[in-house]
CSV table of C-alpha atoms in Angstrom, one decimal:
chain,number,residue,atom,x,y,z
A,1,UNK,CA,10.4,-14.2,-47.5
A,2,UNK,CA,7.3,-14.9,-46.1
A,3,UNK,CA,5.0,-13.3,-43.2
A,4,UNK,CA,1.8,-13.7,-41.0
A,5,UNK,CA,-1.6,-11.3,-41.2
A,6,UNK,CA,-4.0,-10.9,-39.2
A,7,UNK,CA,-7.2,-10.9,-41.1
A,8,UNK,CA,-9.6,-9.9,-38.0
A,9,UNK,CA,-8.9,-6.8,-36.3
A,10,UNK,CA,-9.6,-7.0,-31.8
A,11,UNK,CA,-9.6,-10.7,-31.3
A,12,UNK,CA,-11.1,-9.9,-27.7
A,13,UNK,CA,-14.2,-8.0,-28.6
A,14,UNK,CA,-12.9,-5.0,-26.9
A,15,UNK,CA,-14.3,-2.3,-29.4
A,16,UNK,CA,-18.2,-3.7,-28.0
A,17,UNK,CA,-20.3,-4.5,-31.3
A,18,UNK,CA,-22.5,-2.3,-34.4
A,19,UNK,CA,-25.8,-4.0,-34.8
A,20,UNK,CA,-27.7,-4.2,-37.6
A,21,UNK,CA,-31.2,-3.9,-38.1
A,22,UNK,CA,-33.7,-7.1,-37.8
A,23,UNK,CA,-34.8,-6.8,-41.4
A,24,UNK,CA,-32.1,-7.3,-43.6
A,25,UNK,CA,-34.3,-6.6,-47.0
A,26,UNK,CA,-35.0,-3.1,-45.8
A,27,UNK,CA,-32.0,-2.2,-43.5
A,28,UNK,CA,-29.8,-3.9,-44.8
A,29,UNK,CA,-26.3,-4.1,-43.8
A,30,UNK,CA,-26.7,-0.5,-41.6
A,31,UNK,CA,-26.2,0.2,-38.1
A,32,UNK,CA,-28.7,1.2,-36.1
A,33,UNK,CA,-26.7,0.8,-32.6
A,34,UNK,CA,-23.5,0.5,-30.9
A,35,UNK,CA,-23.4,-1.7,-28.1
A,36,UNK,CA,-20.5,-0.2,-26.1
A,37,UNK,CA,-20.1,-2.2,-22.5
A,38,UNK,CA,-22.0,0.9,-20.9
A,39,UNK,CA,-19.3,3.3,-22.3
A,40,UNK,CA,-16.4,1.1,-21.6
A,41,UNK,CA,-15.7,-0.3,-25.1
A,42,UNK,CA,-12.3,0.9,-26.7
A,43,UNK,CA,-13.4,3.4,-28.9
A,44,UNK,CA,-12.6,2.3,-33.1
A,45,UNK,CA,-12.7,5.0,-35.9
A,46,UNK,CA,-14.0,2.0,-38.4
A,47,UNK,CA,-16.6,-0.4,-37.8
A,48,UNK,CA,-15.2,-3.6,-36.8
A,49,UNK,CA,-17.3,-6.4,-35.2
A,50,UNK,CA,-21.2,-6.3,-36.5
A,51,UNK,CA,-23.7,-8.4,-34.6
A,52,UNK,CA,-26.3,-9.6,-36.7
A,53,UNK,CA,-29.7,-10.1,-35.9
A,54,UNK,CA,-31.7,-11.1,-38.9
A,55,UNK,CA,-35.7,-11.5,-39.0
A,56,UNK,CA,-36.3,-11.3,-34.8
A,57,UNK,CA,-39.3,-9.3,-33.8
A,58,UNK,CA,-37.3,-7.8,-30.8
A,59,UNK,CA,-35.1,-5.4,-31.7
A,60,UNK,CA,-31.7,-5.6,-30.0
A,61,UNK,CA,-31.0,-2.8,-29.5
A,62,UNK,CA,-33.4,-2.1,-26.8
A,63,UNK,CA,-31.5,-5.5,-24.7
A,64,UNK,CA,-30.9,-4.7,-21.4
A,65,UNK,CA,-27.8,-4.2,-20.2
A,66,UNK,CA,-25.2,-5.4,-17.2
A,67,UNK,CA,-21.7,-5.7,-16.6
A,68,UNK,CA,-20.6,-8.8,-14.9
A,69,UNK,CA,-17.7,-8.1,-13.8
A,70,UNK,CA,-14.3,-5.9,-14.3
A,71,UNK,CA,-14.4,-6.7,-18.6
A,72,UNK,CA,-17.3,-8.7,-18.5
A,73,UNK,CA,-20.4,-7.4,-20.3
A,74,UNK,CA,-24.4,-9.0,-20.9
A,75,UNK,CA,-27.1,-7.7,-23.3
A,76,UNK,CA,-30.6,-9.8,-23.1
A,77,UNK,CA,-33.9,-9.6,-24.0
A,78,UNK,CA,-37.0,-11.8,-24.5
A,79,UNK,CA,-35.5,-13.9,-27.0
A,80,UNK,CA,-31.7,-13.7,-27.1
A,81,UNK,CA,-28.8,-13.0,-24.5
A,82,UNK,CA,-25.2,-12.9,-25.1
A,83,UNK,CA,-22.2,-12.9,-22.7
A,84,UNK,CA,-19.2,-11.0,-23.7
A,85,UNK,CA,-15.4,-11.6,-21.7
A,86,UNK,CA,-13.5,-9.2,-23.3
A,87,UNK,CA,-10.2,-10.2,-21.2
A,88,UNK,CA,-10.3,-13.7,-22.3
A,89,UNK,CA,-12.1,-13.0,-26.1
A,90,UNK,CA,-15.4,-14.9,-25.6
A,91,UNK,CA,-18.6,-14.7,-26.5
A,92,UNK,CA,-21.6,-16.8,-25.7
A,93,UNK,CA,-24.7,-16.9,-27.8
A,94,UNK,CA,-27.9,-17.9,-26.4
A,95,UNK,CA,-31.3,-17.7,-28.2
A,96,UNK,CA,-34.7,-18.9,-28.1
A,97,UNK,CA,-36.1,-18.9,-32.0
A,98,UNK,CA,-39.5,-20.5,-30.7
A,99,UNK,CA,-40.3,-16.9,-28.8
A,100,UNK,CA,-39.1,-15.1,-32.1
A,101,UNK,CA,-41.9,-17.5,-33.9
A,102,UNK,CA,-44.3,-16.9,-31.9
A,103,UNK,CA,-44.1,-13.0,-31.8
A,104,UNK,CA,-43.7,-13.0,-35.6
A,105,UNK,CA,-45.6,-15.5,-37.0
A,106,UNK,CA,-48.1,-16.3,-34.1
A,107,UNK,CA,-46.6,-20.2,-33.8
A,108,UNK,CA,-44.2,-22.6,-35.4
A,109,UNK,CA,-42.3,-21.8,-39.0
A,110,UNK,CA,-44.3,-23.7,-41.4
A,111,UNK,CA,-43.3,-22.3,-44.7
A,112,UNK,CA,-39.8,-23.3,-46.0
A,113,UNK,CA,-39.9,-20.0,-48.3
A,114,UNK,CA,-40.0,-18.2,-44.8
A,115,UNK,CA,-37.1,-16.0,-43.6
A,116,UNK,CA,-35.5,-17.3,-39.9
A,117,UNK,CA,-33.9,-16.2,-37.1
A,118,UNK,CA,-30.2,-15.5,-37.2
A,119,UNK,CA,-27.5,-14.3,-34.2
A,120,UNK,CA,-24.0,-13.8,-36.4
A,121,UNK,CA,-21.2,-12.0,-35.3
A,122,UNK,CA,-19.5,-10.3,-38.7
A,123,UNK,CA,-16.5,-8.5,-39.6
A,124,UNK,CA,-15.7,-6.9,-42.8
A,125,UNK,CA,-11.6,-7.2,-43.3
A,126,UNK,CA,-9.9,-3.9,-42.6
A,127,UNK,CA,-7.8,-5.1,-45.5
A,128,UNK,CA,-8.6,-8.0,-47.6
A,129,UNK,CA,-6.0,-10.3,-49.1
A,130,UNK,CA,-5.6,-11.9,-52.2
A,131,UNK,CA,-6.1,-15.4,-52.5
A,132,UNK,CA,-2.8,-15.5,-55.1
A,133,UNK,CA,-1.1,-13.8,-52.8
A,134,UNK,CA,-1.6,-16.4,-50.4
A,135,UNK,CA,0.4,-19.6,-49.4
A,136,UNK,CA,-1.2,-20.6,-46.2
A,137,UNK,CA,-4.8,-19.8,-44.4
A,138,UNK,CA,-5.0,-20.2,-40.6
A,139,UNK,CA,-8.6,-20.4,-39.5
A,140,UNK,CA,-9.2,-21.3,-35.6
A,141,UNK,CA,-11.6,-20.9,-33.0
A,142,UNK,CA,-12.5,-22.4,-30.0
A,143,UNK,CA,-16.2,-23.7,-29.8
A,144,UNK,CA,-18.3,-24.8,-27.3
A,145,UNK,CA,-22.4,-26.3,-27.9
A,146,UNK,CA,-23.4,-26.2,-24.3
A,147,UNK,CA,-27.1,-27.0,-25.2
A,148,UNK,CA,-29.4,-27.7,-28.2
A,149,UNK,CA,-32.8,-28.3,-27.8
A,150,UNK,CA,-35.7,-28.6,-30.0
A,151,UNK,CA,-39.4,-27.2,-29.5
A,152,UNK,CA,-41.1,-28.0,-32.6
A,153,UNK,CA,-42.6,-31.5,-31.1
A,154,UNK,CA,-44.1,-33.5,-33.4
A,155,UNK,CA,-44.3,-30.9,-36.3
A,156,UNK,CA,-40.5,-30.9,-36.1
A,157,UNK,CA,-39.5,-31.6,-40.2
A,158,UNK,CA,-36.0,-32.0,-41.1
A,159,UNK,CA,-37.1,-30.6,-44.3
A,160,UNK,CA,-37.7,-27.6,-42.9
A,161,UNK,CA,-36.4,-27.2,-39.3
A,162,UNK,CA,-32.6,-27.3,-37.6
A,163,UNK,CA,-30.4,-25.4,-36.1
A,164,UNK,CA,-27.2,-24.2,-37.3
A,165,UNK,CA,-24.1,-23.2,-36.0
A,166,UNK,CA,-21.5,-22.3,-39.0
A,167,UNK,CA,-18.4,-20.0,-39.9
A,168,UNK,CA,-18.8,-18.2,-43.3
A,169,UNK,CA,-15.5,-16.6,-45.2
A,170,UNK,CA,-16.7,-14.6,-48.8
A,171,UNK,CA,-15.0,-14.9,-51.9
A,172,UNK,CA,-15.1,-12.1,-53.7
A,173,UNK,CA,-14.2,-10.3,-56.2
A,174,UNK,CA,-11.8,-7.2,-55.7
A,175,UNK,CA,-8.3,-5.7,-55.4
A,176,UNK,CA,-6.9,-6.5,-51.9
A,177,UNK,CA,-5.5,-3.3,-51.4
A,178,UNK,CA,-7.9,-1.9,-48.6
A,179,UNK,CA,-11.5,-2.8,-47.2
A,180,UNK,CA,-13.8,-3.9,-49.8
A,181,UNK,CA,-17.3,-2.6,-51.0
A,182,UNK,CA,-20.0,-5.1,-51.3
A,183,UNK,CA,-19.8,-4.8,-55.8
A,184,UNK,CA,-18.7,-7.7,-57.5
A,185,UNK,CA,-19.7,-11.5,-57.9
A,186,UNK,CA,-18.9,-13.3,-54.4
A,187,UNK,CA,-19.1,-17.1,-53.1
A,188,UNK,CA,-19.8,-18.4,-49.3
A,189,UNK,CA,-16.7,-20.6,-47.8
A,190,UNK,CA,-18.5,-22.2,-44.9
A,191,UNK,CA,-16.9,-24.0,-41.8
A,192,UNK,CA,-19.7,-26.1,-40.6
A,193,UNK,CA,-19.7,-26.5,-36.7
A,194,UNK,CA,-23.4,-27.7,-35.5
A,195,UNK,CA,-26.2,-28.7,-37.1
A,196,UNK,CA,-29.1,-30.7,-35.2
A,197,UNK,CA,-30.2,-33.4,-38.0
A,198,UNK,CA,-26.6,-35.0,-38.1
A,199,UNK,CA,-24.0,-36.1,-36.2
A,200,UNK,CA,-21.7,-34.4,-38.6
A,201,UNK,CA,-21.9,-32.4,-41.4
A,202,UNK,CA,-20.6,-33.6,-45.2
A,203,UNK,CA,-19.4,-31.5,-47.7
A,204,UNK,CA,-22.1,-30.0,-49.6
A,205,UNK,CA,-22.1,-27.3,-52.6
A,206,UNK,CA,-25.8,-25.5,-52.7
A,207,UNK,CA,-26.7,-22.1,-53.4
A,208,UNK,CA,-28.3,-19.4,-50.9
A,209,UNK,CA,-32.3,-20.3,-50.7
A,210,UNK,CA,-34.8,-18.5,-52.2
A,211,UNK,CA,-36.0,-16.5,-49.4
A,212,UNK,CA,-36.3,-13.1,-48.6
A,213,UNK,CA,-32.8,-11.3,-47.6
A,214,UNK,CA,-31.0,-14.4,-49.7
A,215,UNK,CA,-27.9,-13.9,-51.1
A,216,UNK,CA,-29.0,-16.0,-54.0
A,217,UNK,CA,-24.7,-17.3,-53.5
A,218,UNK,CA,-22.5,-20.2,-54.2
A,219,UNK,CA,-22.0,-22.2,-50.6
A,220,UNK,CA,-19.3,-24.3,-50.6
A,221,UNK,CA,-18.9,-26.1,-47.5
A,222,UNK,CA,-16.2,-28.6,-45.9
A,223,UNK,CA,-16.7,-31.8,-44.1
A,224,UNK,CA,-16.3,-31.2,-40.5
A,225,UNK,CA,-15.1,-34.5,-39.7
A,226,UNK,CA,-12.1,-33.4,-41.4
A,227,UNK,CA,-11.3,-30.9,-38.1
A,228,UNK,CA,-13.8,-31.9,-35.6
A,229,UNK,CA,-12.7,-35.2,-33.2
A,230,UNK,CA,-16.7,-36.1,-32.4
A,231,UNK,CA,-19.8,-37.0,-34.5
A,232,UNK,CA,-22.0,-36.1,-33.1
A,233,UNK,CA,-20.5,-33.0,-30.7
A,234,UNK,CA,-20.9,-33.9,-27.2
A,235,UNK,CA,-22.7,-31.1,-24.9
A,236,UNK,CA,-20.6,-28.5,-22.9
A,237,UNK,CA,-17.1,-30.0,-24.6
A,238,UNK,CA,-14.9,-27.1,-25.9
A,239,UNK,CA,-13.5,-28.4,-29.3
A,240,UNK,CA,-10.6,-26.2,-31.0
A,241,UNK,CA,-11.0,-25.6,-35.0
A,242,UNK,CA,-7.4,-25.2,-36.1
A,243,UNK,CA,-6.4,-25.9,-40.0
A,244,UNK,CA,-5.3,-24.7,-43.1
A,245,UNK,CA,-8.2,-23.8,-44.8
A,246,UNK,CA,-6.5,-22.5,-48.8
A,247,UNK,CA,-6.5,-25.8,-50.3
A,248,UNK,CA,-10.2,-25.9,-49.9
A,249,UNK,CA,-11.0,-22.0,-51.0
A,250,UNK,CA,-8.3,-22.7,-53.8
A,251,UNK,CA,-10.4,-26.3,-54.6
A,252,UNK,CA,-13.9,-23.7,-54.1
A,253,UNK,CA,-12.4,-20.8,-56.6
A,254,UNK,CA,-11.6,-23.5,-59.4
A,255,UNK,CA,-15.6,-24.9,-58.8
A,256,UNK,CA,-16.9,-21.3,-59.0
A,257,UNK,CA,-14.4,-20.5,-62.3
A,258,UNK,CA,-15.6,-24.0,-64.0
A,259,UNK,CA,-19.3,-23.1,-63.1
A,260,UNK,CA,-18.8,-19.5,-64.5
A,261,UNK,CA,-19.5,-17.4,-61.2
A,262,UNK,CA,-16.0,-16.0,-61.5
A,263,UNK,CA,-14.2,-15.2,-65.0
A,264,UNK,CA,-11.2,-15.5,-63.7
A,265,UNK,CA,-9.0,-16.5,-60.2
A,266,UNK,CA,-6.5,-13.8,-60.5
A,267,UNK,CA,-8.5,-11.2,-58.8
A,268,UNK,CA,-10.5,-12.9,-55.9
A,269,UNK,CA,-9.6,-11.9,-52.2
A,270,UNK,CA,-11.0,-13.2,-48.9
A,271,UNK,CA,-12.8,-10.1,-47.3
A,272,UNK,CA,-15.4,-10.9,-44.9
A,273,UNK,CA,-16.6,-13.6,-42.1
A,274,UNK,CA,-19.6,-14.2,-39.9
A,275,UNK,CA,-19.8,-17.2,-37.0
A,276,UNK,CA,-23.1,-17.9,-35.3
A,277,UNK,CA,-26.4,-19.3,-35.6
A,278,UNK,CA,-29.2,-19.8,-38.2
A,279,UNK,CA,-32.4,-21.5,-37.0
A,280,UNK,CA,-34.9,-22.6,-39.5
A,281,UNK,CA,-36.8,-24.3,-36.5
A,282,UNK,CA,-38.0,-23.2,-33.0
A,283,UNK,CA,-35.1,-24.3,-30.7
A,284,UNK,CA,-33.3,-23.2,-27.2
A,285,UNK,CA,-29.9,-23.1,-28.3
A,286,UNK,CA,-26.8,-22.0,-26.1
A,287,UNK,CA,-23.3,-21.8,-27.4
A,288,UNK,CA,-19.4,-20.4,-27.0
A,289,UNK,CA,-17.1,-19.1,-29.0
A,290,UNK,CA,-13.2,-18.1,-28.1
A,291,UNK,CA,-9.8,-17.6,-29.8
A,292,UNK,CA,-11.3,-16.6,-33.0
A,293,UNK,CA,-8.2,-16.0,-35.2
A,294,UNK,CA,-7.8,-15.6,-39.3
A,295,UNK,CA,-3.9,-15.6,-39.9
A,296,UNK,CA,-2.7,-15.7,-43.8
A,297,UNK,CA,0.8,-16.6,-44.6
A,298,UNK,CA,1.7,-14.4,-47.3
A,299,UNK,CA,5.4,-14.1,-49.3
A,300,UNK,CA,7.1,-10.8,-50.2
């Protein structure tokens, strides 16, 4: 007999956010604040949904604060806001990487090797689940690009600069009995969404640059014509990500076995995701997410 799990634990956000530190080489994944709606979030005895804020030079957790309205929560500062509806599960991500820049670098990223801004949300599995274990994998979210727009002018290199909005599932190694540690070799399963150089994004396999805070990591990404209507995304459309994604982190495991980054396929779970945005360039980007959902069909 088979049954459904819920890989993600408060689909609405309702438990407020842990954020990490800026500098992920020296803090690391620890928390440094709780950003709890003003006292209002439901209170969690595990950390469940980490906002990341990799390589900004304004520390976010000294945002301002408001609520909106009954369930409705904002956190801004000079760079980066974010809206949270906790009745309806949304989240809107809004950041300005050319003020990060210019803070931390005193103008434009120039040098590929250079770290970049980031705005992830994360959540380590409260229980992880085997991939063998597995005969379906549910991933869907509702998405929304309300604006893009880019400030590097005529430096603007496509070598170096985009923006990037993506989902990431890791492949790891471990037992799927509980929430797993951060030992063992592991792989990126990404879900492209956005990115500013193409209409859509093809499937790509690279590993995780050479920069500071890299995971040095597989990537193995689908195409996202195969679950996205439009090439290129049209502005302030909500588009809904709904497949199956196991036949792709099944086809991912056997690349990663072949290439020798796992031994073996028997003891790989899914145990982690982050959604967001990773800008290489200086842009104004502004986005939504909604009905984020990770639902495994598992038998007896």
């Amino acid at each position: 007999m088979s049954y459904f799990k819920d890989l993600l634990t408060d689909e609405c956000f309702k438990s407020g956010f842990f954020l990490q530190g800026p500098n992920p080489v020296t803090d690391q994944r620890k928390v440094f604040s709780y950003l709890d709606y003003g006292g209002e979030a439901i209170k969690v005895n595990d950390v469940l949904w980490i906002m990341s804020q990799w390589w900004t030079p304004y520390d976010f957790k000294d945002a301002s604060f408001s609520k909106k309205s009954e369930g409705v929560y904002e956190y801004f500062n000079q760079s980066r806001r974010c809206l949270i509806n906790t009745n309806e599960g949304r989240f809107r991500f809004v950041l300005d990487s050319q003020a990060e820049y210019k803070q931390r670098l005193g103008g434009p990223r120039t040098d590929p090797s250079a770290p970049w801004s980031h705005f992830l949300l994360e959540q380590d599995f409260v229980e992880s689940v085997r991939i063998r274990d597995l005969s379906a994998l549910f991933a869907n979210v509702k998405v929304r690009i309300n604006d893009v727009k880019s400030l590097d002018g005529d430096s603007f290199d496509p070598n170096k600069h985009t923006a990037q909005f993506i989902w990431y599932l890791t492949i790891r190694e471990g037992n799927g009995k509980s929430k797993e540690g951060l030992g063992g070799n592991f792989i990126w399963f990404g879900i492209p969404i956005y990115d500013y150089r193409y209409p859509s994004i093809a499937k790509h396999i690279q590993y995780d640059g050479d920069f500071a805070g890299s995971t040095k990591a597989l990537i193995y990404c689908l195409n996202s014509k195969d679950y996205l209507s439009d090439a290129p995304l049209k502005f302030g459309k909500e588009y809904e990500i709904s497949l199956d994604i196991l036949p792709a982190i099944r086809r991912a495991v056997k690349y990663a076995v072949k290439n020798k980054i796992f031994a073996t396929s028997r003891n790989l779970v899914v145990n982690y995701m982050n959604i967001g945005w990773e800008l290489p360039g200086s842009f104004a980007v502004d986005s939504e997410i909604s009905n984020i959902r990770l639902k495994g069909v598992l038998n007896d």
